[in-house]
XYZ file of C-alpha atoms in Angstrom:
519
model
C 95.691 94.746 97.635
C 97.571 95.151 100.939
C 96.998 98.834 101.659
C 99.193 98.618 104.752
C 102.229 98.252 102.528
C 101.316 99.316 98.996
C 99.704 102.725 99.382
C 101.676 104.994 97.122
C 104.111 107.515 98.536
C 102.043 110.374 97.162
C 98.887 108.993 98.747
C 100.205 108.655 102.258
C 102.208 111.836 101.968
C 99.066 113.759 101.131
C 97.009 111.743 103.600
C 99.305 112.741 106.402
C 99.104 116.322 105.190
C 95.399 116.194 105.844
C 96.202 116.315 109.516
C 97.538 119.823 109.125
C 94.178 121.038 107.986
C 91.577 118.824 109.529
C 93.119 118.417 112.935
C 94.074 122.024 113.029
C 90.367 122.073 113.208
C 89.488 119.638 116.146
C 85.884 119.411 117.301
C 82.976 121.846 117.234
C 81.292 123.014 120.413
C 79.297 126.276 120.107
C 81.596 127.149 117.212
C 79.551 129.864 115.475
C 77.546 132.816 116.808
C 74.263 131.661 115.265
C 74.368 128.094 116.554
C 74.668 129.280 120.161
C 71.031 130.327 119.817
C 69.970 126.810 118.771
C 71.794 124.382 121.119
C 69.551 121.415 120.315
C 70.782 121.372 116.701
C 74.446 122.106 117.445
C 76.685 119.395 115.954
C 79.827 118.769 118.013
C 81.717 115.792 116.535
C 81.469 113.452 113.580
C 83.151 110.050 113.451
C 83.374 107.729 110.445
C 85.426 104.520 110.468
C 85.537 100.866 109.534
C 83.918 99.075 112.465
C 86.578 97.503 114.675
C 84.197 95.546 116.874
C 85.223 91.881 116.429
C 83.198 90.296 113.643
C 81.938 93.635 112.246
C 84.767 94.575 109.866
C 82.355 94.557 106.930
C 80.588 97.651 108.244
C 81.183 101.397 108.458
C 80.157 103.209 111.637
C 78.972 106.816 111.514
C 78.499 108.741 114.776
C 77.062 112.264 114.679
C 77.138 114.001 118.068
C 74.811 116.857 118.972
C 74.074 119.114 121.945
C 77.576 119.452 123.396
C 78.471 120.376 126.974
C 75.579 118.472 128.585
C 75.981 118.744 132.346
C 75.018 115.296 133.694
C 72.798 116.934 136.330
C 71.048 119.155 133.753
C 67.472 118.530 134.889
C 64.607 118.597 135.129
C 64.196 118.453 131.328
C 67.649 117.154 130.365
C 68.444 116.926 126.641
C 65.689 115.784 124.335
C 66.221 116.317 120.622
C 64.293 119.009 118.745
C 61.099 117.561 117.200
C 60.878 120.538 114.817
C 64.326 119.825 113.359
C 65.760 117.151 111.122
C 69.221 115.676 111.676
C 71.063 114.118 108.748
C 74.149 112.091 107.846
C 75.077 112.577 104.182
C 77.259 110.238 102.115
C 78.867 111.059 98.758
C 80.147 107.895 97.083
C 81.052 109.179 93.611
C 83.122 112.290 94.318
C 80.826 115.085 93.145
C 80.467 116.509 96.687
C 76.708 116.016 96.484
C 74.923 113.542 98.735
C 74.077 110.188 97.172
C 72.668 108.733 100.391
C 71.179 110.541 103.376
C 70.087 109.042 106.674
C 67.534 111.491 108.114
C 66.454 111.414 111.774
C 63.142 113.005 112.764
C 62.228 113.057 116.472
C 58.915 113.052 118.300
C 58.323 113.726 122.002
C 55.065 112.726 123.701
C 53.728 112.788 127.227
C 52.353 109.605 128.771
C 48.635 108.903 128.988
C 47.878 110.074 125.461
C 49.531 113.425 125.967
C 48.037 114.244 129.361
C 51.119 113.164 131.287
C 51.347 111.357 134.589
C 49.192 112.997 137.256
C 48.745 112.536 140.986
C 45.660 112.908 143.139
C 46.446 115.804 145.449
C 43.476 116.516 147.714
C 40.462 116.820 145.478
C 42.495 117.666 142.359
C 44.301 115.627 139.707
C 47.602 117.397 139.061
C 50.259 116.674 136.409
C 53.730 115.991 137.813
C 56.672 118.301 136.909
C 59.284 115.595 136.263
C 60.123 113.261 133.369
C 59.551 110.191 135.542
C 57.357 109.301 138.488
C 59.638 106.539 139.721
C 62.491 104.192 138.856
C 63.100 103.303 135.206
C 64.318 99.823 134.257
C 63.078 99.476 130.679
C 60.007 97.462 131.623
C 56.658 98.126 129.942
C 55.148 99.472 133.147
C 57.868 102.029 133.866
C 56.466 105.374 135.101
C 58.055 107.321 132.246
C 56.314 110.664 131.810
C 57.924 111.763 128.527
C 58.597 109.335 125.705
C 61.051 110.161 122.937
C 61.013 108.315 119.605
C 62.314 108.889 116.097
C 61.878 107.767 112.540
C 64.799 107.201 110.192
C 64.557 107.805 106.467
C 66.905 106.511 103.794
C 67.039 109.058 100.977
C 68.675 108.173 97.671
C 69.823 111.247 95.770
C 69.034 114.821 96.742
C 68.253 115.159 100.447
C 65.012 117.037 99.770
C 63.749 115.626 96.476
C 65.328 112.166 96.336
C 63.742 108.743 96.725
C 62.602 108.513 100.374
C 61.992 105.229 102.191
C 61.660 104.356 105.850
C 64.374 102.399 107.603
C 62.554 99.801 109.698
C 63.239 97.782 112.819
C 61.524 95.153 114.902
C 58.779 97.644 115.791
C 58.269 98.916 112.287
C 59.090 102.519 111.351
C 59.398 103.965 114.882
C 62.540 103.617 117.013
C 62.751 104.389 120.727
C 65.386 106.573 122.380
C 66.484 105.979 125.994
C 65.964 108.497 128.756
C 69.066 110.523 129.586
C 71.045 109.308 132.600
C 69.209 111.265 135.303
C 71.017 109.391 138.063
C 71.629 106.006 139.649
C 68.428 106.024 141.698
C 66.206 106.717 138.701
C 68.170 104.358 136.408
C 69.962 101.726 138.539
C 71.534 99.861 135.580
C 71.839 102.438 132.822
C 74.261 100.465 130.653
C 71.915 97.490 130.317
C 68.939 99.807 129.938
C 70.562 101.807 127.124
C 71.848 98.703 125.316
C 68.236 97.648 124.777
C 67.916 100.701 122.506
C 70.532 99.410 120.051
C 68.199 98.494 117.236
C 68.701 96.280 114.207
C 67.704 98.301 111.154
C 66.612 97.205 107.721
C 67.942 99.601 105.087
C 66.024 99.989 101.809
C 67.937 98.413 98.941
C 70.419 96.739 101.290
C 70.320 92.972 101.763
C 72.229 93.023 105.068
C 70.778 94.678 108.189
C 72.662 97.354 110.091
C 72.392 98.901 113.538
C 71.176 102.207 114.916
C 71.425 103.820 118.340
C 70.378 107.306 119.407
C 71.005 108.337 122.970
C 73.143 110.095 125.500
C 76.818 109.119 125.687
C 79.833 110.357 127.606
C 81.749 113.047 125.745
C 84.732 111.534 123.890
C 86.480 114.623 122.536
C 89.493 115.261 124.772
C 90.666 118.862 125.014
C 92.043 121.309 127.560
C 89.176 123.553 126.532
C 89.380 126.396 129.024
C 93.108 126.931 128.620
C 93.052 126.566 124.839
C 90.505 129.337 124.349
C 92.076 131.525 127.048
C 94.736 132.480 124.480
C 96.243 128.981 124.846
C 96.945 129.594 128.535
C 99.531 126.835 128.820
C 102.943 126.030 127.357
C 101.903 123.316 124.894
C 105.004 121.134 125.036
C 105.780 117.778 126.596
C 107.562 118.375 129.885
C 105.986 121.800 130.328
C 102.513 120.519 131.209
C 101.231 117.259 132.675
C 99.536 114.943 130.194
C 96.637 113.343 132.047
C 92.871 113.377 132.460
C 92.964 116.179 135.046
C 93.546 118.627 132.181
C 90.519 117.453 130.199
C 87.539 119.796 130.376
C 85.113 117.504 128.495
C 85.821 113.776 128.944
C 84.651 112.673 132.374
C 82.747 115.932 132.884
C 80.068 116.253 130.185
C 77.736 114.148 128.068
C 76.572 114.472 124.476
C 73.784 112.952 122.350
C 74.955 110.481 119.700
C 73.187 109.500 116.496
C 75.031 106.292 115.566
C 74.479 103.989 112.626
C 76.415 100.966 111.420
C 75.928 100.255 107.718
C 77.286 97.430 105.538
C 80.121 98.703 103.357
C 78.468 97.328 100.223
C 75.443 99.550 100.878
C 77.330 102.875 100.980
C 80.102 102.620 98.369
C 77.887 102.679 95.278
C 79.734 102.580 91.962
C 82.695 104.648 93.161
C 86.222 103.510 94.018
C 85.419 102.525 97.592
C 86.259 105.938 99.056
C 83.280 107.713 100.573
C 82.891 111.277 101.764
C 80.459 112.232 104.512
C 79.233 115.064 106.689
C 76.401 115.700 109.126
C 73.861 118.550 109.199
C 70.831 119.733 111.129
C 68.037 121.901 109.749
C 64.975 123.833 110.954
C 61.976 125.179 109.026
C 62.563 128.613 107.586
C 59.777 130.398 109.437
C 59.034 130.508 113.167
C 56.286 132.417 114.953
C 56.231 132.386 118.742
C 52.912 131.209 120.194
C 51.657 133.559 122.932
C 49.696 130.623 124.395
C 52.252 127.797 124.210
C 51.488 124.171 124.971
C 53.708 121.161 125.554
C 53.112 120.114 121.956
C 53.971 123.502 120.468
C 55.632 126.662 121.741
C 56.080 128.023 118.226
C 54.532 127.578 114.806
C 57.028 126.552 112.127
C 56.650 126.625 108.369
C 58.513 126.816 105.090
C 61.452 124.915 103.649
C 64.123 123.436 105.888
C 67.179 125.672 106.345
C 70.519 124.192 107.375
C 71.665 125.360 110.810
C 74.759 123.281 111.519
C 77.274 121.341 109.466
C 80.234 119.213 110.457
C 82.675 116.786 108.901
C 86.354 117.186 109.750
C 86.765 118.195 113.383
C 87.036 121.845 114.503
C 87.159 123.332 111.018
C 84.601 126.000 111.837
C 85.908 126.520 115.345
C 89.540 127.453 114.696
C 90.000 127.653 110.894
C 87.035 129.639 109.545
C 87.136 133.343 110.435
C 84.498 134.822 112.718
C 82.696 136.760 109.925
C 82.047 133.529 107.968
C 81.308 130.936 110.660
C 77.534 131.054 110.253
C 77.940 131.006 106.464
C 80.047 127.850 106.699
C 77.363 126.163 108.809
C 74.777 126.929 106.123
C 76.914 126.009 103.115
C 77.050 122.823 101.066
C 80.394 121.090 100.388
C 80.322 122.202 96.758
C 80.537 125.839 97.924
C 83.675 125.461 100.055
C 86.151 126.885 97.564
C 84.709 130.328 98.336
C 86.362 130.089 101.763
C 89.692 128.779 100.470
C 91.751 131.671 101.859
C 91.227 130.287 105.358
C 93.051 127.170 104.142
C 95.787 128.653 101.957
C 96.644 131.292 104.564
C 95.583 129.818 107.928
C 95.573 132.086 110.968
C 96.019 129.460 113.699
C 99.815 129.097 113.225
C 100.136 132.888 113.215
C 98.205 133.099 116.490
C 100.456 130.463 118.039
C 103.468 132.501 116.917
C 102.060 135.607 118.597
C 101.511 133.701 121.832
C 104.610 131.505 122.030
C 107.475 132.935 120.015
C 109.119 134.326 123.158
C 108.185 131.326 125.336
C 109.919 128.995 122.896
C 113.001 131.180 122.786
C 112.641 132.024 119.093
C 113.898 135.256 117.615
C 111.734 135.111 114.490
C 108.352 133.817 113.293
C 107.758 130.187 114.357
C 104.757 129.614 112.062
C 105.296 127.614 108.852
C 106.093 129.894 105.915
C 105.189 127.771 102.874
C 102.422 129.913 101.341
C 100.015 129.289 99.787
C 99.385 126.116 101.806
C 98.568 123.950 98.814
C 99.016 120.867 100.986
C 96.052 122.084 103.031
C 93.997 122.699 99.899
C 94.527 119.047 99.049
C 93.678 118.021 102.593
C 90.527 120.102 102.898
C 89.097 120.011 99.421
C 90.300 117.148 97.237
C 91.475 114.130 99.221
C 94.636 112.182 98.455
C 95.370 109.766 95.594
C 95.512 106.177 96.775
C 94.452 106.937 100.320
C 91.161 108.826 100.457
C 90.681 110.542 97.112
C 87.522 109.611 95.255
C 87.431 108.549 91.614
C 85.985 111.937 90.674
C 87.620 114.856 92.445
C 85.469 117.830 93.389
C 86.914 120.452 95.699
C 84.906 120.224 98.934
C 85.346 119.879 102.681
C 84.202 116.389 103.648
C 85.536 113.636 105.865
C 86.815 110.899 103.567
C 87.239 107.186 104.285
C 88.822 104.497 102.149
C 86.619 101.507 102.933
C 89.233 99.118 101.471
C 91.741 99.818 104.261
C 91.077 97.238 106.977
C 90.174 98.376 110.492
C 92.850 98.296 113.174
C 91.816 96.360 116.305
C 91.240 98.536 119.341
C 94.351 97.347 121.188
C 96.606 98.149 118.211
C 95.276 101.584 117.274
C 97.548 104.611 117.326
C 95.853 107.710 118.692
C 97.926 109.655 116.134
C 96.241 107.854 113.232
C 98.134 107.998 109.941
C 101.149 109.841 111.338
C 101.268 107.116 114.006
C 101.627 104.556 111.167
C 97.982 103.482 111.503
C 96.338 104.003 108.105
C 92.872 103.160 109.450
C 92.863 106.328 111.557
C 92.503 110.053 111.126
C 92.482 111.621 108.550
C 91.330 108.448 106.809
C 88.008 108.873 108.550
C 88.061 109.516 112.284
C 87.762 107.122 115.231
C 86.786 108.080 118.797
C 90.309 107.361 120.045
C 92.153 109.549 117.526
C 93.725 112.411 119.510
C 93.012 115.188 117.043
C 94.104 118.033 119.319
C 97.657 116.755 119.879
C 97.904 115.929 116.178
C 96.720 119.434 115.372
C 99.162 121.232 117.619
C 102.105 119.337 116.146
C 101.149 119.197 112.494
C 99.787 122.716 112.155
C 103.181 123.953 113.326
C 104.953 121.998 110.605
C 105.649 118.455 111.781
C 105.277 117.250 108.195
C 108.125 119.475 107.052
C 110.391 117.189 109.073
C 111.036 113.435 108.594
C 108.163 111.254 109.787
C 108.137 107.507 110.627
C 106.223 106.226 107.606
C 108.937 104.581 105.528
C 107.610 101.050 105.983
C 104.041 102.131 105.223
C 105.265 103.858 102.071
C 107.126 100.792 100.924
C 110.510 102.516 101.138
C 113.171 99.922 100.381
C 114.984 98.804 103.532
C 112.696 100.732 105.864
C 111.926 99.006 109.134
C 109.231 100.270 111.487
C 110.347 101.989 114.700
C 113.908 102.489 113.486
C 115.765 105.444 112.026
C 115.490 103.831 108.609
C 111.715 104.277 108.790
C 112.002 108.073 108.821
C 111.184 109.673 105.487
C 110.907 113.215 104.180
C 107.465 113.575 102.632
C 108.530 116.448 100.387
C 105.634 118.705 101.345
C 107.878 121.455 102.667
C 111.398 121.865 103.981
C 112.464 121.765 107.639
C 113.465 125.413 107.438
C 109.839 126.237 106.524
C 108.750 125.049 109.987
C 111.289 126.100 112.634
C 109.455 124.386 115.524
C 107.822 121.611 113.520
C 109.874 118.963 115.308
C 108.680 119.989 118.778
C 106.329 117.671 120.802
C 103.290 119.936 121.104
C 100.467 118.721 123.372
C 97.433 120.211 125.109
C 97.794 117.928 128.132
C 94.459 116.119 127.605
C 95.178 112.708 126.029
C 92.683 110.253 124.534
C 93.031 106.759 123.053
C 90.867 103.895 121.844
C 91.351 102.084 125.161
C 89.390 104.871 126.868
C 86.271 103.843 124.914
C 84.207 100.732 124.262
C 85.249 98.327 121.515
C 81.660 97.605 120.475
C 78.886 99.624 118.864
C 78.053 102.437 119.634
C 81.689 102.736 120.850
C 81.254 105.849 123.019
C 80.953 105.193 126.748
C 77.882 105.053 128.949
C 76.996 108.635 129.930
C 77.848 110.150 133.273
C 74.994 109.997 135.814
C 73.403 113.162 137.094
C 73.687 111.813 140.635
C 75.445 108.879 142.263
C 73.319 106.740 144.566
């Protein structure tokens, strides 16, 4: 079936509506009070898309980012992962909002020389060095690397805690190596080549085709005018009122992040469903922690008990700007099947009301500029059920997950629209999310009612006589009326653009991290 032309009107209509909810969300950086106390397990972004690297269209790429706002010069310890935590990517392939497949990452950090670390002879004493390296790192066996970070990867079929657990393996068996963070150009003179050696082929239990895995530092890819946005949106968010260039971006080109990236054959994730998969990422810590009054490198605390979920992320910025402050930590701990308890945040969203408070006068309006179609049942569909024909699963269970129709072919990098579905690119957000999808600009426009006005999707909907990029391609999706969204036709922006061309076109897609120092 040619999904580019035969997706039903209802499907794409609802799929576009997803942008109102999910992109009104964005990305998640320190989004809840509790997670600020555990930065190593803080999830920031989650990407899921058909691989658009040439020759890899038969795969789905999942990228789970953690530890946001990494200053490139953040030494001397930089940003190792937490060896007491587990980090997971969950996949639901039958629509019950319960994980059918989990990829679980478990990290281990060790000092060189069997845990003693690199030491120098200083006078008549042998003294351990204070740094992570004792010299230049090139990836050779003899590199003077003082701290070595590795991980194991489990494939869990069924329940994440009680399901069938099997190791994912690579060329070195069950243990995968993680590259050192980009300390600087003197320590790591060719970081790109060095890091590429940590892209591992992985053998997935029950899957006849190997995939890929990479864990390591990457340059931040979520573009946002962060300071101004959270300073009561301290800008006039309209084209022509603010420049639209990288100088406004507070993350891209300024910070790094740690990416857990896997590329999995489509046939090994879809199961017996209809080809639409839902996914989300979590991190968890043991329930009990006792601080050790005599800490060592190997242990500063004693942990015990069952794992307790600390962070959760699927659609971008849901917890950051949709969920109310009293429930942010609850959302991070919840499972997708529990999301209906927080439905009021979707049916009666506060973000448009806040924008009205801030910009009614600036936009010259005499009355409320927020959309008035309550309850926002279009957002309920977007957040909790998915959309028939586009990204709704065969069984529909109300839950907040990112959903991807694996039957829709990937769009090559050069042809991608950074507005995803509303940019007439059905392989983009909210049908999954790619690194080049500009979720903030989509959010600002759609949350204020862009979908109440005609949108250029007539050709994609199969409207008779519709021709792309012409007036005949404009269609009314029927979600709400133009009068429900008085400023829904305005070109809202945050001034920090992003597109696929800003990133790599090969796995792991996100760019080489920024160095801590330039040589």
